[in-house]
PDB file of C-alpha atoms and ligand atoms in Angstrom:
ATOM      1  CA  MET A   1     130.511 104.907 112.333  1.00 47.00           C
ATOM      2  CA  ASP A   2     133.693 106.156 110.699  1.00 60.00           C
ATOM      3  CA  TYR A   3     134.417 102.736 109.283  1.00 69.00           C
ATOM      4  CA  TYR A   4     131.575 103.028 106.723  1.00 75.00           C
ATOM      5  CA  SER A   5     131.713 105.193 103.611  1.00 84.00           C
ATOM      6  CA  ASN A   6     129.927 108.540 103.889  1.00 87.00           C
ATOM      7  CA  GLU A   7     127.070 107.346 101.694  1.00 90.00           C
ATOM      8  CA  ILE A   8     126.479 104.294 103.821  1.00 91.00           C
ATOM      9  CA  SER A   9     126.678 106.214 107.096  1.00 92.00           C
ATOM     10  CA  HIS A  10     124.220 108.708 105.671  1.00 93.00           C
ATOM     11  CA  LEU A  11     121.733 105.983 104.711  1.00 93.00           C
ATOM     12  CA  VAL A  12     122.078 104.304 108.112  1.00 93.00           C
ATOM     13  CA  GLU A  13     121.419 107.657 109.749  1.00 93.00           C
ATOM     14  CA  GLU A  14     118.331 108.361 107.618  1.00 94.00           C
ATOM     15  CA  LEU A  15     116.873 104.915 108.247  1.00 94.00           C
ATOM     16  CA  SER A  16     117.480 105.161 112.001  1.00 94.00           C
ATOM     17  CA  SER A  17     115.264 108.231 112.086  1.00 93.00           C
ATOM     18  CA  LEU A  18     112.259 106.044 111.174  1.00 90.00           C
ATOM     19  CA  PRO A  19     109.951 104.898 113.985  1.00 84.00           C
ATOM     20  CA  GLY A  20     110.885 101.525 115.424  1.00 87.00           C
ATOM     21  CA  ILE A  21     114.213 101.348 113.573  1.00 90.00           C
ATOM     22  CA  GLY A  22     117.276 101.452 115.808  1.00 90.00           C
ATOM     23  CA  PRO A  23     120.876 101.838 114.580  1.00 90.00           C
ATOM     24  CA  LYS A  24     121.337  98.065 114.301  1.00 92.00           C
ATOM     25  CA  SER A  25     118.242  97.520 112.149  1.00 94.00           C
ATOM     26  CA  ALA A  26     119.190 100.571 110.096  1.00 94.00           C
ATOM     27  CA  ALA A  27     122.616  99.089 109.382  1.00 93.00           C
ATOM     28  CA  ARG A  28     121.041  95.734 108.509  1.00 94.00           C
ATOM     29  CA  LEU A  29     118.584  97.393 106.096  1.00 95.00           C
ATOM     30  CA  THR A  30     121.354  99.470 104.565  1.00 94.00           C
ATOM     31  CA  PHE A  31     123.533  96.446 103.828  1.00 93.00           C
ATOM     32  CA  HIS A  32     120.531  94.579 102.499  1.00 95.00           C
ATOM     33  CA  LEU A  33     119.672  97.466 100.175  1.00 95.00           C
ATOM     34  CA  ILE A  34     123.147  97.956  98.741  1.00 92.00           C
ATOM     35  CA  ARG A  35     123.262  94.275  97.791  1.00 94.00           C
ATOM     36  CA  GLN A  36     119.991  94.523  95.806  1.00 95.00           C
ATOM     37  CA  PRO A  37     119.842  95.131  92.035  1.00 96.00           C
ATOM     38  CA  LYS A  38     119.813  98.857  91.296  1.00 95.00           C
ATOM     39  CA  GLU A  39     116.348  98.652  89.662  1.00 95.00           C
ATOM     40  CA  ASP A  40     114.833  97.183  92.828  1.00 95.00           C
ATOM     41  CA  VAL A  41     116.256  99.954  94.962  1.00 95.00           C
ATOM     42  CA  LYS A  42     115.020 102.539  92.484  1.00 96.00           C
ATOM     43  CA  ARG A  43     111.520 101.062  92.630  1.00 96.00           C
ATOM     44  CA  LEU A  44     111.540 101.380  96.408  1.00 95.00           C
ATOM     45  CA  ALA A  45     112.825 104.959  96.252  1.00 95.00           C
ATOM     46  CA  ASP A  46     110.166 105.847  93.651  1.00 94.00           C
ATOM     47  CA  ALA A  47     107.426 104.304  95.789  1.00 93.00           C
ATOM     48  CA  LEU A  48     108.509 106.451  98.741  1.00 93.00           C
ATOM     49  CA  ILE A  49     108.486 109.639  96.695  1.00 93.00           C
ATOM     50  CA  GLU A  50     105.197 108.821  94.948  1.00 89.00           C
ATOM     51  CA  ALA A  51     103.462 108.048  98.239  1.00 86.00           C
ATOM     52  CA  ARG A  52     104.659 111.260  99.817  1.00 87.00           C
ATOM     53  CA  GLU A  53     103.718 113.367  96.786  1.00 87.00           C
ATOM     54  CA  HIS A  54     100.275 112.013  96.087  1.00 86.00           C
ATOM     55  CA  VAL A  55      98.949 111.165  99.482  1.00 86.00           C
ATOM     56  CA  GLN A  56      96.770 113.792 101.076  1.00 91.00           C
ATOM     57  CA  TYR A  57      94.251 113.986 103.885  1.00 94.00           C
ATOM     58  CA  CYS A  58      90.600 113.324 103.115  1.00 96.00           C
ATOM     59  CA  LYS A  59      88.754 116.642 103.369  1.00 95.00           C
ATOM     60  CA  LYS A  60      86.053 115.036 105.468  1.00 95.00           C
ATOM     61  CA  CYS A  61      87.508 112.354 107.729  1.00 96.00           C
ATOM     62  CA  TYR A  62      91.242 113.219 107.505  1.00 96.00           C
ATOM     63  CA  THR A  63      92.458 109.755 106.732  1.00 96.00           C
ATOM     64  CA  VAL A  64      95.242 109.448 104.167  1.00 93.00           C
ATOM     65  CA  THR A  65      94.032 109.098 100.606  1.00 93.00           C
ATOM     66  CA  ASP A  66      95.002 110.090  97.082  1.00 87.00           C
ATOM     67  CA  ARG A  67      91.882 112.101  96.304  1.00 89.00           C
ATOM     68  CA  GLU A  68      89.928 114.932  97.866  1.00 93.00           C
ATOM     69  CA  LEU A  69      87.575 112.464  99.548  1.00 95.00           C
ATOM     70  CA  CYS A  70      88.575 108.950 100.607  1.00 96.00           C
ATOM     71  CA  PRO A  71      86.649 105.915  99.252  1.00 96.00           C
ATOM     72  CA  ILE A  72      84.730 105.543 102.540  1.00 97.00           C
ATOM     73  CA  CYS A  73      83.509 109.152 102.582  1.00 96.00           C
ATOM     74  CA  ARG A  74      82.622 108.880  98.887  1.00 96.00           C
ATOM     75  CA  ASN A  75      80.613 105.708  99.443  1.00 96.00           C
ATOM     76  CA  GLU A  76      76.916 106.534  99.622  1.00 95.00           C
ATOM     77  CA  GLY A  77      76.129 103.039 100.834  1.00 96.00           C
ATOM     78  CA  ARG A  78      77.803 103.812 104.171  1.00 97.00           C
ATOM     79  CA  ASN A  79      75.864 105.235 107.064  1.00 96.00           C
ATOM     80  CA  HIS A  80      77.087 108.817 107.258  1.00 96.00           C
ATOM     81  CA  ARG A  81      75.060 109.421 110.425  1.00 96.00           C
ATOM     82  CA  VAL A  82      77.345 107.210 112.509  1.00 96.00           C
ATOM     83  CA  VAL A  83      80.886 108.523 112.911  1.00 97.00           C
ATOM     84  CA  MET A  84      83.642 106.461 114.516  1.00 97.00           C
ATOM     85  CA  VAL A  85      86.455 108.555 115.940  1.00 97.00           C
ATOM     86  CA  VAL A  86      89.904 106.923 115.747  1.00 96.00           C
ATOM     87  CA  GLU A  87      93.399 108.152 116.523  1.00 96.00           C
ATOM     88  CA  ASN A  88      95.065 107.336 113.208  1.00 95.00           C
ATOM     89  CA  PRO A  89      94.523 105.796 109.759  1.00 95.00           C
ATOM     90  CA  ARG A  90      95.941 102.461 110.970  1.00 93.00           C
ATOM     91  CA  ASP A  91      93.116 102.156 113.501  1.00 93.00           C
ATOM     92  CA  LEU A  92      90.635 102.954 110.743  1.00 95.00           C
ATOM     93  CA  ALA A  93      92.168 100.141 108.693  1.00 94.00           C
ATOM     94  CA  ALA A  94      91.859  97.760 111.665  1.00 92.00           C
ATOM     95  CA  TYR A  95      88.106  98.455 111.941  1.00 92.00           C
ATOM     96  CA  GLU A  96      87.637  98.276 108.184  1.00 94.00           C
ATOM     97  CA  LYS A  97      89.179  94.809 108.197  1.00 91.00           C
ATOM     98  CA  THR A  98      86.332  93.557 110.387  1.00 88.00           C
ATOM     99  CA  GLY A  99      84.070  94.374 107.436  1.00 89.00           C
ATOM    100  CA  LYS A 100      81.172  94.949 109.828  1.00 88.00           C
ATOM    101  CA  PHE A 101      81.232  98.667 110.501  1.00 93.00           C
ATOM    102  CA  GLU A 102      78.950 100.489 108.108  1.00 95.00           C
ATOM    103  CA  GLY A 103      79.393 104.016 109.372  1.00 96.00           C
ATOM    104  CA  VAL A 104      82.117 106.514 108.519  1.00 97.00           C
ATOM    105  CA  TYR A 105      85.222 107.658 110.390  1.00 97.00           C
ATOM    106  CA  HIS A 106      86.941 110.698 111.774  1.00 97.00           C
ATOM    107  CA  VAL A 107      90.716 110.476 112.148  1.00 97.00           C
ATOM    108  CA  LEU A 108      92.054 112.676 114.940  1.00 97.00           C
ATOM    109  CA  GLY A 109      95.723 112.397 114.053  1.00 95.00           C
ATOM    110  CA  GLY A 110      96.735 111.595 117.639  1.00 94.00           C
ATOM    111  CA  ALA A 111      95.356 111.800 121.162  1.00 95.00           C
ATOM    112  CA  ILE A 112      95.445 114.376 123.917  1.00 94.00           C
ATOM    113  CA  SER A 113      98.606 113.899 125.971  1.00 92.00           C
ATOM    114  CA  PRO A 114      99.513 116.510 128.584  1.00 87.00           C
ATOM    115  CA  MET A 115     102.785 114.626 129.091  1.00 86.00           C
ATOM    116  CA  LEU A 116     103.810 115.044 125.462  1.00 86.00           C
ATOM    117  CA  GLY A 117     102.362 118.534 125.310  1.00 90.00           C
ATOM    118  CA  ILE A 118      99.591 117.517 122.893  1.00 91.00           C
ATOM    119  CA  GLY A 119      96.472 119.526 123.650  1.00 93.00           C
ATOM    120  CA  PRO A 120      92.925 119.373 122.224  1.00 94.00           C
ATOM    121  CA  GLU A 121      93.847 122.011 119.660  1.00 93.00           C
ATOM    122  CA  ASP A 122      96.640 119.813 118.290  1.00 94.00           C
ATOM    123  CA  ILE A 123      94.306 117.049 117.081  1.00 95.00           C
ATOM    124  CA  ARG A 124      91.329 117.345 114.721  1.00 96.00           C
ATOM    125  CA  LEU A 125      88.595 118.036 117.258  1.00 95.00           C
ATOM    126  CA  LYS A 126      87.535 121.352 115.782  1.00 94.00           C
ATOM    127  CA  GLU A 127      87.056 119.562 112.468  1.00 95.00           C
ATOM    128  CA  LEU A 128      85.005 116.886 114.210  1.00 95.00           C
ATOM    129  CA  VAL A 129      82.644 119.430 115.716  1.00 94.00           C
ATOM    130  CA  GLN A 130      82.304 121.124 112.317  1.00 93.00           C
ATOM    131  CA  ARG A 131      81.350 117.801 110.766  1.00 91.00           C
ATOM    132  CA  LEU A 132      78.573 117.365 113.278  1.00 91.00           C
ATOM    133  CA  GLU A 133      76.714 120.217 111.663  1.00 87.00           C
ATOM    134  CA  ASP A 134      75.653 117.564 109.144  1.00 83.00           C
ATOM    135  CA  GLU A 135      73.077 115.056 110.307  1.00 89.00           C
ATOM    136  CA  VAL A 136      74.829 112.735 112.762  1.00 93.00           C
ATOM    137  CA  ASP A 137      73.062 110.373 115.177  1.00 94.00           C
ATOM    138  CA  GLU A 138      76.001 108.840 116.995  1.00 95.00           C
ATOM    139  CA  VAL A 139      79.685 109.421 117.570  1.00 96.00           C
ATOM    140  CA  ILE A 140      81.553 106.239 118.548  1.00 95.00           C
ATOM    141  CA  VAL A 141      84.818 107.029 120.292  1.00 95.00           C
ATOM    142  CA  ALA A 142      87.330 104.306 119.388  1.00 94.00           C
ATOM    143  CA  THR A 143      90.513 105.877 120.676  1.00 93.00           C
ATOM    144  CA  ASN A 144      93.073 103.501 122.204  1.00 89.00           C
ATOM    145  CA  PRO A 145      92.458 102.193 125.750  1.00 84.00           C
ATOM    146  CA  SER A 146      95.487 104.133 127.007  1.00 85.00           C
ATOM    147  CA  LEU A 147      95.631 107.123 129.355  1.00 86.00           C
ATOM    148  CA  GLU A 148      95.784 109.426 126.320  1.00 91.00           C
ATOM    149  CA  GLY A 149      92.944 107.613 124.562  1.00 91.00           C
ATOM    150  CA  GLU A 150      90.704 107.752 127.637  1.00 90.00           C
ATOM    151  CA  THR A 151      91.491 111.416 128.229  1.00 92.00           C
ATOM    152  CA  THR A 152      90.580 112.127 124.620  1.00 95.00           C
ATOM    153  CA  ALA A 153      87.358 110.106 124.872  1.00 93.00           C
ATOM    154  CA  LEU A 154      86.219 112.078 127.931  1.00 92.00           C
ATOM    155  CA  TYR A 155      87.096 115.348 126.261  1.00 95.00           C
ATOM    156  CA  ILE A 156      85.087 114.394 123.169  1.00 95.00           C
ATOM    157  CA  SER A 157      82.111 113.398 125.292  1.00 93.00           C
ATOM    158  CA  LYS A 158      82.130 116.760 127.085  1.00 93.00           C
ATOM    159  CA  LEU A 159      82.498 118.545 123.773  1.00 93.00           C
ATOM    160  CA  ILE A 160      79.769 116.766 121.854  1.00 92.00           C
ATOM    161  CA  LYS A 161      77.085 115.806 124.346  1.00 88.00           C
ATOM    162  CA  PRO A 162      75.894 119.403 124.795  1.00 89.00           C
ATOM    163  CA  ILE A 163      75.190 119.474 121.043  1.00 89.00           C
ATOM    164  CA  GLY A 164      72.669 116.697 121.690  1.00 90.00           C
ATOM    165  CA  ILE A 165      74.410 113.901 119.815  1.00 93.00           C
ATOM    166  CA  LYS A 166      74.782 110.444 121.354  1.00 93.00           C
ATOM    167  CA  VAL A 167      78.410 109.665 122.255  1.00 94.00           C
ATOM    168  CA  THR A 168      79.495 106.083 122.865  1.00 94.00           C
ATOM    169  CA  ARG A 169      82.791 104.475 123.788  1.00 91.00           C
ATOM    170  CA  ILE A 170      83.915 101.055 122.525  1.00 88.00           C
ATOM    171  CA  ALA A 171      83.765  98.393 125.246  1.00 81.00           C
ATOM    172  CA  SER A 172      86.664  97.399 127.379  1.00 67.00           C
ATOM    173  CA  GLY A 173      87.202  94.133 125.441  1.00 61.00           C
ATOM    174  CA  VAL A 174      90.173  95.976 124.057  1.00 59.00           C
ATOM    175  CA  PRO A 175      92.958  95.373 126.593  1.00 64.00           C
ATOM    176  CA  VAL A 176      94.148  98.406 128.509  1.00 61.00           C
ATOM    177  CA  GLY A 177      97.322  99.760 126.985  1.00 62.00           C
ATOM    178  CA  GLY A 178      96.734  97.748 123.783  1.00 65.00           C
ATOM    179  CA  ASP A 179      96.892  99.380 120.387  1.00 75.00           C
ATOM    180  CA  ILE A 180      93.752  99.075 118.302  1.00 74.00           C
ATOM    181  CA  GLU A 181      95.791  98.378 115.188  1.00 78.00           C
ATOM    182  CA  ASN A 182      97.260  95.246 116.795  1.00 75.00           C
ATOM    183  CA  ILE A 183      94.015  93.793 118.101  1.00 75.00           C
ATOM    184  CA  ASP A 184      92.305  90.886 116.370  1.00 78.00           C
ATOM    185  CA  GLU A 185      89.085  91.456 114.444  1.00 79.00           C
ATOM    186  CA  VAL A 186      86.832  89.436 116.740  1.00 75.00           C
ATOM    187  CA  THR A 187      87.875  91.468 119.789  1.00 78.00           C
ATOM    188  CA  LEU A 188      87.430  94.706 117.853  1.00 79.00           C
ATOM    189  CA  LEU A 189      83.937  93.690 116.787  1.00 78.00           C
ATOM    190  CA  LYS A 190      82.988  92.727 120.344  1.00 76.00           C
ATOM    191  CA  ALA A 191      84.296  96.063 121.580  1.00 78.00           C
ATOM    192  CA  LEU A 192      82.168  97.826 118.970  1.00 82.00           C
ATOM    193  CA  GLU A 193      79.036  95.835 119.703  1.00 78.00           C
ATOM    194  CA  GLY A 194      79.421  96.301 123.464  1.00 77.00           C
ATOM    195  CA  ARG A 195      79.920 100.070 123.268  1.00 85.00           C
ATOM    196  CA  VAL A 196      78.378 102.140 126.024  1.00 78.00           C
ATOM    197  CA  GLU A 197      77.138 105.685 126.162  1.00 83.00           C
ATOM    198  CA  ILE A 198      79.528 108.127 127.837  1.00 83.00           C
TER     199      ILE A 198
HETATM  200 ZN1  LIG B 201      87.269 110.304 104.307  1.00 57.41          ZN
END
């Protein structure tokens, strides 16, 4: 990329390091950005910095939030005895959009993947077990229907059942290999309603 100025090559390089952005998209974004008014670009840059500086993990469920506890964990109207375990905050958002789940969440921050070298200690399972010291009636495992998600679901079941808490898995209405965040609300609700004990 010697034919671009250093600044442009640098920006293309930085943008290409983002997930889902290849060199072509990065170049397209770069040339779009340098044509924008300076104030617009500054607003975008400020938003990036602000988000990174103020966002933290909820002390209870580990979703991203800007306070010690996220709005869901702070909400006393939610059923804190039902905990839905999801892989990431985007999956939490997908279930929240259905507007029908009244429990709370636990965000693992990934799934067990021997292939990628991600073990049980690399996701927030210890924190999940700690949370169960509070009164919890049911843990709903809503990890993705992928090999990693299923492996994680089984692991959680083995971990939690001996404590005497009911563990359920969302139904297979969610297509195998599909990402929860990309699934429509009706299918997600059906999967939740049809959950089975594991
Ligand atoms: Zn929370």
